[in-house]
PDB file of C-alpha atoms and ligand atoms in Angstrom:
ATOM      1  CA  UNK K  25     -22.560  14.654  24.840  1.00  0.00           C
ATOM      2  CA  UNK K  26     -20.119  12.108  26.165  1.00  0.00           C
ATOM      3  CA  UNK K  27     -16.828  13.446  24.797  1.00  0.00           C
ATOM      4  CA  UNK K  28     -17.485  17.070  25.586  1.00  0.00           C
ATOM      5  CA  UNK K  29     -16.192  17.481  29.142  1.00  0.00           C
ATOM      6  CA  UNK K  30     -12.731  18.810  28.277  1.00  0.00           C
ATOM      7  CA  UNK K  31     -14.126  21.431  25.875  1.00  0.00           C
ATOM      8  CA  UNK K  32     -16.722  22.966  28.167  1.00  0.00           C
ATOM      9  CA  UNK K  33     -20.266  22.045  27.173  1.00  0.00           C
ATOM     10  CA  UNK K  34     -19.872  21.680  23.406  1.00  0.00           C
ATOM     11  CA  UNK K  35     -17.581  19.443  21.435  1.00  0.00           C
ATOM     12  CA  UNK K  36     -15.076  19.815  18.629  1.00  0.00           C
ATOM     13  CA  UNK K  37     -15.054  17.595  15.530  1.00  0.00           C
ATOM     14  CA  UNK K  38     -12.239  18.149  13.032  1.00  0.00           C
ATOM     15  CA  UNK K  39     -11.985  16.969   9.423  1.00  0.00           C
ATOM     16  CA  UNK K  40      -8.465  16.586   8.039  1.00  0.00           C
ATOM     17  CA  UNK K  41      -6.786  15.212   4.926  1.00  0.00           C
ATOM     18  CA  UNK K  42      -4.927  16.255   1.792  1.00  0.00           C
ATOM     19  CA  UNK K  43      -6.404  18.739  -0.698  1.00  0.00           C
ATOM     20  CA  UNK K  44      -9.252  17.189  -2.650  1.00  0.00           C
ATOM     21  CA  UNK K  45      -9.894  14.437  -0.087  1.00  0.00           C
ATOM     22  CA  UNK K  46     -13.480  15.679   0.315  1.00  0.00           C
ATOM     23  CA  UNK K  47     -13.164  17.508   3.650  1.00  0.00           C
ATOM     24  CA  UNK K  48     -15.379  20.460   2.806  1.00  0.00           C
ATOM     25  CA  UNK K  49     -18.076  18.203   1.343  1.00  0.00           C
ATOM     26  CA  UNK K  50     -18.038  15.979   4.440  1.00  0.00           C
ATOM     27  CA  UNK K  51     -17.874  18.857   6.948  1.00  0.00           C
ATOM     28  CA  UNK K  52     -20.955  20.469   5.346  1.00  0.00           C
ATOM     29  CA  UNK K  53     -22.862  17.173   5.392  1.00  0.00           C
ATOM     30  CA  UNK K  54     -22.068  16.518   9.062  1.00  0.00           C
ATOM     31  CA  UNK K  55     -23.170  20.041   9.938  1.00  0.00           C
ATOM     32  CA  UNK K  56     -26.423  19.666   7.993  1.00  0.00           C
ATOM     33  CA  UNK K  57     -27.193  16.330   9.641  1.00  0.00           C
ATOM     34  CA  UNK K  58     -26.530  17.764  13.111  1.00  0.00           C
ATOM     35  CA  UNK K  59     -28.869  20.691  12.438  1.00  0.00           C
ATOM     36  CA  UNK K  60     -31.538  18.365  11.002  1.00  0.00           C
ATOM     37  CA  UNK K  61     -31.283  16.294  14.190  1.00  0.00           C
ATOM     38  CA  UNK K  62     -31.888  19.460  16.224  1.00  0.00           C
ATOM     39  CA  UNK K  63     -28.322  19.559  17.591  1.00  0.00           C
ATOM     40  CA  UNK K  64     -26.859  23.082  17.856  1.00  0.00           C
ATOM     41  CA  UNK K  65     -23.801  23.206  15.614  1.00  0.00           C
ATOM     42  CA  UNK K  66     -21.426  25.557  13.863  1.00  0.00           C
ATOM     43  CA  UNK K  67     -19.456  24.948  10.670  1.00  0.00           C
ATOM     44  CA  UNK K  68     -16.068  26.614  10.419  1.00  0.00           C
ATOM     45  CA  UNK K  69     -12.743  26.217   8.618  1.00  0.00           C
ATOM     46  CA  UNK K  70      -9.052  27.089   8.497  1.00  0.00           C
ATOM     47  CA  UNK K  71      -7.456  29.088   7.081  1.00  0.00           C
ATOM     48  CA  UNK K  72     -10.213  31.497   8.134  1.00  0.00           C
ATOM     49  CA  UNK K  73     -11.537  34.579   6.372  1.00  0.00           C
ATOM     50  CA  UNK K  74      -9.909  36.791   9.020  1.00  0.00           C
ATOM     51  CA  UNK K  75      -6.884  39.044   8.333  1.00  0.00           C
ATOM     52  CA  UNK K  76      -4.252  36.299   8.811  1.00  0.00           C
ATOM     53  CA  UNK K  77      -6.216  33.739   6.833  1.00  0.00           C
ATOM     54  CA  UNK K  78      -6.724  36.199   3.958  1.00  0.00           C
ATOM     55  CA  UNK K  79      -3.002  36.953   3.961  1.00  0.00           C
ATOM     56  CA  UNK K  80      -2.302  33.219   3.799  1.00  0.00           C
ATOM     57  CA  UNK K  81      -4.635  32.662   0.860  1.00  0.00           C
ATOM     58  CA  UNK K  82      -3.067  35.593  -1.004  1.00  0.00           C
ATOM     59  CA  UNK K  83       0.341  34.047  -0.406  1.00  0.00           C
ATOM     60  CA  UNK K  84      -0.823  30.811  -2.072  1.00  0.00           C
ATOM     61  CA  UNK K  85      -1.325  32.619  -5.375  1.00  0.00           C
ATOM     62  CA  UNK K  86       1.716  34.936  -5.042  1.00  0.00           C
ATOM     63  CA  UNK K  87       4.749  34.464  -7.296  1.00  0.00           C
ATOM     64  CA  UNK K  88       7.094  33.866  -4.382  1.00  0.00           C
ATOM     65  CA  UNK K  89       6.193  31.445  -1.624  1.00  0.00           C
ATOM     66  CA  UNK K  90       6.581  32.424   2.034  1.00  0.00           C
ATOM     67  CA  UNK K  91       9.265  30.590   4.005  1.00  0.00           C
ATOM     68  CA  UNK K  92       7.990  27.621   6.069  1.00  0.00           C
ATOM     69  CA  UNK K  93       8.559  29.649   9.250  1.00  0.00           C
ATOM     70  CA  UNK K  94       6.584  32.630   7.900  1.00  0.00           C
ATOM     71  CA  UNK K  95       3.742  30.296   6.905  1.00  0.00           C
ATOM     72  CA  UNK K  96       3.787  28.653  10.334  1.00  0.00           C
ATOM     73  CA  UNK K  97       3.558  32.025  12.102  1.00  0.00           C
ATOM     74  CA  UNK K  98       0.569  33.083   9.961  1.00  0.00           C
ATOM     75  CA  UNK K  99      -1.300  29.785  10.458  1.00  0.00           C
ATOM     76  CA  UNK K 100      -0.755  30.062  14.212  1.00  0.00           C
ATOM     77  CA  UNK K 101      -1.963  33.664  14.398  1.00  0.00           C
ATOM     78  CA  UNK K 102      -4.980  32.768  12.271  1.00  0.00           C
ATOM     79  CA  UNK K 103      -5.762  29.787  14.533  1.00  0.00           C
ATOM     80  CA  UNK K 104      -5.372  31.810  17.742  1.00  0.00           C
ATOM     81  CA  UNK K 105      -7.907  34.330  16.454  1.00  0.00           C
ATOM     82  CA  UNK K 106     -10.211  31.546  15.223  1.00  0.00           C
ATOM     83  CA  UNK K 107     -10.175  29.830  18.630  1.00  0.00           C
ATOM     84  CA  UNK K 108     -10.742  33.040  20.535  1.00  0.00           C
ATOM     85  CA  UNK K 109     -13.525  34.405  18.282  1.00  0.00           C
ATOM     86  CA  UNK K 110     -15.321  31.283  17.038  1.00  0.00           C
ATOM     87  CA  UNK K 111     -14.293  27.970  18.606  1.00  0.00           C
ATOM     88  CA  UNK K 112     -14.285  28.783  22.333  1.00  0.00           C
ATOM     89  CA  UNK K 113     -17.464  30.925  22.228  1.00  0.00           C
ATOM     90  CA  UNK K 114     -19.308  28.168  20.305  1.00  0.00           C
ATOM     91  CA  UNK K 115     -18.130  25.466  22.722  1.00  0.00           C
ATOM     92  CA  UNK K 116     -19.244  27.603  25.662  1.00  0.00           C
ATOM     93  CA  UNK K 117     -22.694  27.903  24.022  1.00  0.00           C
ATOM     94  CA  UNK K 118     -22.880  24.103  23.953  1.00  0.00           C
ATOM     95  CA  UNK K 119     -22.541  23.741  20.192  1.00  0.00           C
ATOM     96  CA  UNK K 120     -20.901  21.002  18.192  1.00  0.00           C
ATOM     97  CA  UNK K 121     -18.106  22.740  16.275  1.00  0.00           C
ATOM     98  CA  UNK K 122     -17.350  21.107  12.923  1.00  0.00           C
ATOM     99  CA  UNK K 123     -13.962  22.400  11.803  1.00  0.00           C
ATOM    100  CA  UNK K 124     -12.607  21.870   8.257  1.00  0.00           C
ATOM    101  CA  UNK K 125      -8.803  21.663   8.967  1.00  0.00           C
ATOM    102  CA  UNK K 126      -7.020  22.412  12.235  1.00  0.00           C
ATOM    103  CA  UNK K 127      -3.513  22.087  13.657  1.00  0.00           C
ATOM    104  CA  UNK K 128      -2.977  18.584  12.207  1.00  0.00           C
ATOM    105  CA  UNK K 129      -2.862  20.325   8.811  1.00  0.00           C
ATOM    106  CA  UNK K 130      -0.028  22.523  10.078  1.00  0.00           C
ATOM    107  CA  UNK K 131       1.845  19.446  11.324  1.00  0.00           C
ATOM    108  CA  UNK K 132       1.468  17.756   7.929  1.00  0.00           C
ATOM    109  CA  UNK K 133       1.780  20.666   5.453  1.00  0.00           C
ATOM    110  CA  UNK K 134       4.430  22.754   7.191  1.00  0.00           C
ATOM    111  CA  UNK K 135       6.052  19.485   8.309  1.00  0.00           C
ATOM    112  CA  UNK K 136       6.274  18.549   4.617  1.00  0.00           C
ATOM    113  CA  UNK K 137       8.234  21.771   4.108  1.00  0.00           C
ATOM    114  CA  UNK K 138      10.857  20.636   6.611  1.00  0.00           C
ATOM    115  CA  UNK K 139       9.567  21.852   9.985  1.00  0.00           C
ATOM    116  CA  UNK K 140       9.315  19.412  12.900  1.00  0.00           C
ATOM    117  CA  UNK K 141       5.691  18.126  13.149  1.00  0.00           C
ATOM    118  CA  UNK K 142       6.005  17.343  16.855  1.00  0.00           C
ATOM    119  CA  UNK K 143       7.323  20.827  17.641  1.00  0.00           C
ATOM    120  CA  UNK K 144       4.368  22.231  15.638  1.00  0.00           C
ATOM    121  CA  UNK K 145       1.990  20.068  17.672  1.00  0.00           C
ATOM    122  CA  UNK K 146       3.464  21.253  21.001  1.00  0.00           C
ATOM    123  CA  UNK K 147       3.227  24.897  20.005  1.00  0.00           C
ATOM    124  CA  UNK K 148      -0.403  24.478  18.937  1.00  0.00           C
ATOM    125  CA  UNK K 149      -1.521  22.410  21.903  1.00  0.00           C
ATOM    126  CA  UNK K 150      -0.228  25.143  24.214  1.00  0.00           C
ATOM    127  CA  UNK K 151      -3.243  27.268  23.163  1.00  0.00           C
ATOM    128  CA  UNK K 152      -5.588  25.147  21.029  1.00  0.00           C
ATOM    129  CA  UNK K 153      -8.286  22.931  22.567  1.00  0.00           C
ATOM    130  CA  UNK K 154      -7.783  19.273  21.703  1.00  0.00           C
ATOM    131  CA  UNK K 155     -10.563  17.976  19.450  1.00  0.00           C
ATOM    132  CA  UNK K 156     -12.977  15.325  20.708  1.00  0.00           C
ATOM    133  CA  UNK K 157     -12.824  13.573  17.354  1.00  0.00           C
ATOM    134  CA  UNK K 158     -10.684  13.969  14.220  1.00  0.00           C
ATOM    135  CA  UNK K 159     -11.662  12.310  10.947  1.00  0.00           C
ATOM    136  CA  UNK K 160      -8.549  11.941   8.820  1.00  0.00           C
ATOM    137  CA  UNK K 161      -9.649  11.325   5.242  1.00  0.00           C
ATOM    138  CA  UNK K 162      -7.289   8.907   3.481  1.00  0.00           C
ATOM    139  CA  UNK K 163      -7.051   9.103  -0.296  1.00  0.00           C
ATOM    140  CA  UNK K 164      -4.496   8.557  -3.042  1.00  0.00           C
ATOM    141  CA  UNK K 165      -3.053  11.985  -4.037  1.00  0.00           C
ATOM    142  CA  UNK K 166      -3.604  11.190  -7.742  1.00  0.00           C
ATOM    143  CA  UNK K 167      -7.314  10.642  -7.127  1.00  0.00           C
ATOM    144  CA  UNK K 168      -7.507  13.783  -4.970  1.00  0.00           C
ATOM    145  CA  UNK K 169      -5.856  15.918  -7.652  1.00  0.00           C
ATOM    146  CA  UNK K 170      -8.240  14.524 -10.266  1.00  0.00           C
ATOM    147  CA  UNK K 171     -11.192  15.501  -8.075  1.00  0.00           C
ATOM    148  CA  UNK K 172      -9.835  19.032  -7.762  1.00  0.00           C
ATOM    149  CA  UNK K 173      -9.183  19.285 -11.498  1.00  0.00           C
ATOM    150  CA  UNK K 174     -12.709  18.228 -12.483  1.00  0.00           C
ATOM    151  CA  UNK K 175     -14.554  19.820  -9.596  1.00  0.00           C
ATOM    152  CA  UNK K 176     -13.147  23.325  -9.815  1.00  0.00           C
ATOM    153  CA  UNK K 177     -12.627  25.924 -12.497  1.00  0.00           C
ATOM    154  CA  UNK K 178      -9.278  27.215 -11.177  1.00  0.00           C
ATOM    155  CA  UNK K 179      -5.966  25.332 -11.535  1.00  0.00           C
ATOM    156  CA  UNK K 180      -4.621  23.552  -8.439  1.00  0.00           C
ATOM    157  CA  UNK K 181      -2.375  25.905  -6.450  1.00  0.00           C
ATOM    158  CA  UNK K 182       1.123  24.988  -5.392  1.00  0.00           C
ATOM    159  CA  UNK K 183      -0.082  23.284  -2.225  1.00  0.00           C
ATOM    160  CA  UNK K 184      -1.766  20.785  -4.422  1.00  0.00           C
ATOM    161  CA  UNK K 185       1.244  19.511  -6.309  1.00  0.00           C
ATOM    162  CA  UNK K 186       1.570  15.766  -6.327  1.00  0.00           C
ATOM    163  CA  UNK K 187       5.023  15.260  -4.768  1.00  0.00           C
ATOM    164  CA  UNK K 188       4.230  17.621  -1.947  1.00  0.00           C
ATOM    165  CA  UNK K 189       0.856  15.979  -1.283  1.00  0.00           C
ATOM    166  CA  UNK K 190       2.528  12.575  -1.048  1.00  0.00           C
ATOM    167  CA  UNK K 191       4.730  13.820   1.808  1.00  0.00           C
ATOM    168  CA  UNK K 192       1.745  15.527   3.449  1.00  0.00           C
ATOM    169  CA  UNK K 193      -0.199  12.259   3.222  1.00  0.00           C
ATOM    170  CA  UNK K 194       2.650  10.318   4.876  1.00  0.00           C
ATOM    171  CA  UNK K 195       2.786  12.818   7.744  1.00  0.00           C
ATOM    172  CA  UNK K 196      -0.997  12.610   8.232  1.00  0.00           C
ATOM    173  CA  UNK K 197      -0.679   8.809   8.360  1.00  0.00           C
ATOM    174  CA  UNK K 198       1.735   9.179  11.284  1.00  0.00           C
ATOM    175  CA  UNK K 199      -0.908  10.899  13.434  1.00  0.00           C
ATOM    176  CA  UNK K 200      -2.341   8.024  15.445  1.00  0.00           C
ATOM    177  CA  UNK K 201      -3.900   9.430  18.626  1.00  0.00           C
ATOM    178  CA  UNK K 202      -6.895   7.577  20.044  1.00  0.00           C
ATOM    179  CA  UNK K 203      -9.259  10.416  19.072  1.00  0.00           C
ATOM    180  CA  UNK K 204      -8.077  10.333  15.421  1.00  0.00           C
ATOM    181  CA  UNK K 205     -10.103   8.124  13.059  1.00  0.00           C
ATOM    182  CA  UNK K 206      -8.395   7.281   9.746  1.00  0.00           C
ATOM    183  CA  UNK K 207     -11.060   6.669   7.174  1.00  0.00           C
ATOM    184  CA  UNK K 208     -11.041   5.619   3.510  1.00  0.00           C
ATOM    185  CA  UNK K 209     -12.323   8.651   1.586  1.00  0.00           C
ATOM    186  CA  UNK K 210     -12.371   7.107  -1.890  1.00  0.00           C
ATOM    187  CA  UNK K 211     -15.979   5.980  -1.432  1.00  0.00           C
ATOM    188  CA  UNK K 212     -19.107   7.965  -2.435  1.00  0.00           C
ATOM    189  CA  UNK K 213     -19.898  10.976  -0.232  1.00  0.00           C
ATOM    190  CA  UNK K 214     -23.140   9.446   1.158  1.00  0.00           C
ATOM    191  CA  UNK K 215     -21.350   6.239   2.268  1.00  0.00           C
ATOM    192  CA  UNK K 216     -18.580   8.310   3.855  1.00  0.00           C
ATOM    193  CA  UNK K 217     -21.097  10.399   5.774  1.00  0.00           C
ATOM    194  CA  UNK K 218     -22.881   7.274   7.056  1.00  0.00           C
ATOM    195  CA  UNK K 219     -19.629   5.802   8.411  1.00  0.00           C
ATOM    196  CA  UNK K 220     -18.608   9.053  10.039  1.00  0.00           C
ATOM    197  CA  UNK K 221     -22.065   9.613  11.503  1.00  0.00           C
ATOM    198  CA  UNK K 222     -22.004   6.149  13.147  1.00  0.00           C
ATOM    199  CA  UNK K 223     -18.735   7.043  14.815  1.00  0.00           C
ATOM    200  CA  UNK K 224     -20.041  10.441  15.963  1.00  0.00           C
ATOM    201  CA  UNK K 225     -23.072   8.756  17.511  1.00  0.00           C
ATOM    202  CA  UNK K 226     -20.975   6.253  19.481  1.00  0.00           C
ATOM    203  CA  UNK K 227     -18.122   8.581  20.465  1.00  0.00           C
ATOM    204  CA  UNK K 228     -20.005  11.805  21.171  1.00  0.00           C
ATOM    205  CA  UNK K 229     -23.641  10.927  21.819  1.00  0.00           C
ATOM    206  CA  UNK K 230     -23.318   7.304  22.918  1.00  0.00           C
TER     207      UNK K 230
HETATM  208  N1  T5A S 307      -2.872  24.601   4.951  1.00  0.00           N
HETATM  209  C1  T5A S 307      -3.955  24.750   5.769  1.00  0.00           C
HETATM  210  C2  T5A S 307      -1.568  24.517   5.486  1.00  0.00           C
HETATM  211  O1  T5A S 307      -0.587  24.435   4.747  1.00  0.00           O
HETATM  212  N2  T5A S 307      -1.419  24.545   6.843  1.00  0.00           N
HETATM  213  C3  T5A S 307      -2.480  24.684   7.708  1.00  0.00           C
HETATM  214  O2  T5A S 307      -2.290  24.719   8.936  1.00  0.00           O
HETATM  215  C4  T5A S 307      -3.812  24.768   7.134  1.00  0.00           C
HETATM  216  C5  T5A S 307      -5.002  24.939   8.044  1.00  0.00           C
HETATM  217  C6  T5A S 307      -5.724  25.901   1.624  1.00  0.00           C
HETATM  218  C7  T5A S 307      -4.385  25.294   1.796  1.00  0.00           C
HETATM  219  O3  T5A S 307      -3.888  25.627   3.092  1.00  0.00           O
HETATM  220  C8  T5A S 307      -3.036  24.596   3.494  1.00  0.00           C
HETATM  221  C9  T5A S 307      -3.665  23.339   2.961  1.00  0.00           C
HETATM  222  C10 T5A S 307      -4.367  23.770   1.698  1.00  0.00           C
HETATM  223  O4  T5A S 307      -3.568  23.399   0.599  1.00  0.00           O
HETATM  224  P1  T5A S 307      -8.131  25.087   1.719  1.00  0.00           P
HETATM  225  O5  T5A S 307      -8.335  26.077   0.625  1.00  0.00           O
HETATM  226  O6  T5A S 307      -9.019  25.121   2.882  1.00  0.00           O
HETATM  227  O7  T5A S 307      -6.681  25.146   2.298  1.00  0.00           O
HETATM  228  O8  T5A S 307      -8.100  23.691   1.049  1.00  0.00           O
HETATM  229  P2  T5A S 307      -9.352  22.792   1.190  1.00  0.00           P
HETATM  230  O9  T5A S 307     -10.514  23.520   0.710  1.00  0.00           O
HETATM  231  O10 T5A S 307      -9.347  22.210   2.554  1.00  0.00           O
HETATM  232  O11 T5A S 307      -9.092  21.654   0.240  1.00  0.00           O
HETATM  233  P3  T5A S 307      -9.852  21.382  -1.042  1.00  0.00           P
HETATM  234  O12 T5A S 307     -11.060  22.189  -1.354  1.00  0.00           O
HETATM  235  O13 T5A S 307      -8.756  21.398  -2.036  1.00  0.00           O
HETATM  236  O14 T5A S 307     -10.365  19.913  -0.810  1.00  0.00           O
HETATM  237  P4  T5A S 307     -11.435  19.267   0.127  1.00  0.00           P
HETATM  238  O15 T5A S 307     -12.159  20.236   0.965  1.00  0.00           O
HETATM  239  O16 T5A S 307     -10.752  18.139   0.771  1.00  0.00           O
HETATM  240  O17 T5A S 307     -12.414  18.663  -0.971  1.00  0.00           O
HETATM  241  P5  T5A S 307     -13.888  19.115  -1.423  1.00  0.00           P
HETATM  242  O18 T5A S 307     -14.880  18.612  -0.451  1.00  0.00           O
HETATM  243  O19 T5A S 307     -13.842  20.561  -1.765  1.00  0.00           O
HETATM  244  O20 T5A S 307     -14.040  18.194  -2.712  1.00  0.00           O
HETATM  245  C11 T5A S 307     -13.215  18.365  -3.859  1.00  0.00           C
HETATM  246  C12 T5A S 307     -13.983  17.804  -5.088  1.00  0.00           C
HETATM  247  O21 T5A S 307     -14.201  16.414  -4.903  1.00  0.00           O
HETATM  248  C13 T5A S 307     -15.605  16.108  -4.896  1.00  0.00           C
HETATM  249  C14 T5A S 307     -16.319  17.418  -4.612  1.00  0.00           C
HETATM  250  O22 T5A S 307     -17.612  17.449  -5.162  1.00  0.00           O
HETATM  251  C15 T5A S 307     -15.375  18.427  -5.265  1.00  0.00           C
HETATM  252  O23 T5A S 307     -15.657  18.499  -6.639  1.00  0.00           O
HETATM  253  N3  T5A S 307     -15.821  15.111  -3.847  1.00  0.00           N
HETATM  254  C16 T5A S 307     -15.951  13.788  -4.074  1.00  0.00           C
HETATM  255  N4  T5A S 307     -15.939  13.060  -5.205  1.00  0.00           N
HETATM  256  C17 T5A S 307     -16.081  11.712  -5.082  1.00  0.00           C
HETATM  257  N5  T5A S 307     -16.265  11.076  -3.878  1.00  0.00           N
HETATM  258  C18 T5A S 307     -16.287  11.774  -2.727  1.00  0.00           C
HETATM  259  N6  T5A S 307     -16.443  11.127  -1.555  1.00  0.00           N
HETATM  260  C19 T5A S 307     -16.119  13.188  -2.788  1.00  0.00           C
HETATM  261  N7  T5A S 307     -16.067  14.170  -1.851  1.00  0.00           N
HETATM  262  C20 T5A S 307     -15.885  15.316  -2.508  1.00  0.00           C
END
């Protein structure tokens, strides 16, 4: 695994994008393909199902939204626990970690609520391993919201409101590190997986 040196023996692949971009679908498909190829892998996501992640999800459906600072603190605590309990141990075991959302989501979503994305990045990178590869799924928020509406029984939560998602999208577009791959996600899932898989082969296993 070419890109794995900085993260011990495994490597970290992150999927990012606005709600409804198809992250969970893609993350599952990458994981399945890795396993089918005999590559040890783990599929994980943020917010997690741990105590901080559960508190965050409850807050999404609560009548009163947390302040941006309160949200930021919870996402950071959730991520610290996630890294300590899942990400680092899996990397040490030599696995490919496929992570559905990571600190780029905090930069974009809490940034869209008025916090400084670069300050969020600095705080996260003080404890969070840098991914080997980030796939940033690009999609029109209208299309993403339509996918959510037709694909799920429950109504979109407040994170999924159009105006907010437009700001989140703009902040994601500003993330241009060399390990971040912006990819058009308005194509069928199989075509998206093929493109992403090509890039994984060249960047990680090439
Ligand atoms: N959040 C999270 C923050 O504010 N800060 C943070 O730091 C973090 C980590 C909850 C919220 O938390 C916020 C962001 C979120 O608003 P979540 O519940 O994990 O996060 O939200 P997600 O599950 O990531 O988002 P969604 O489920 O809304 O969307 P996905 O995962 O992007 O989309 P997916 O794969 O579930 O697909 C949605 C629908 O589209 C179809 C699927 O079948 C499904 O019906 N679909 C496609 N249709 C056509 N073409 C394709 N290529 C398709 N891919 C999927």
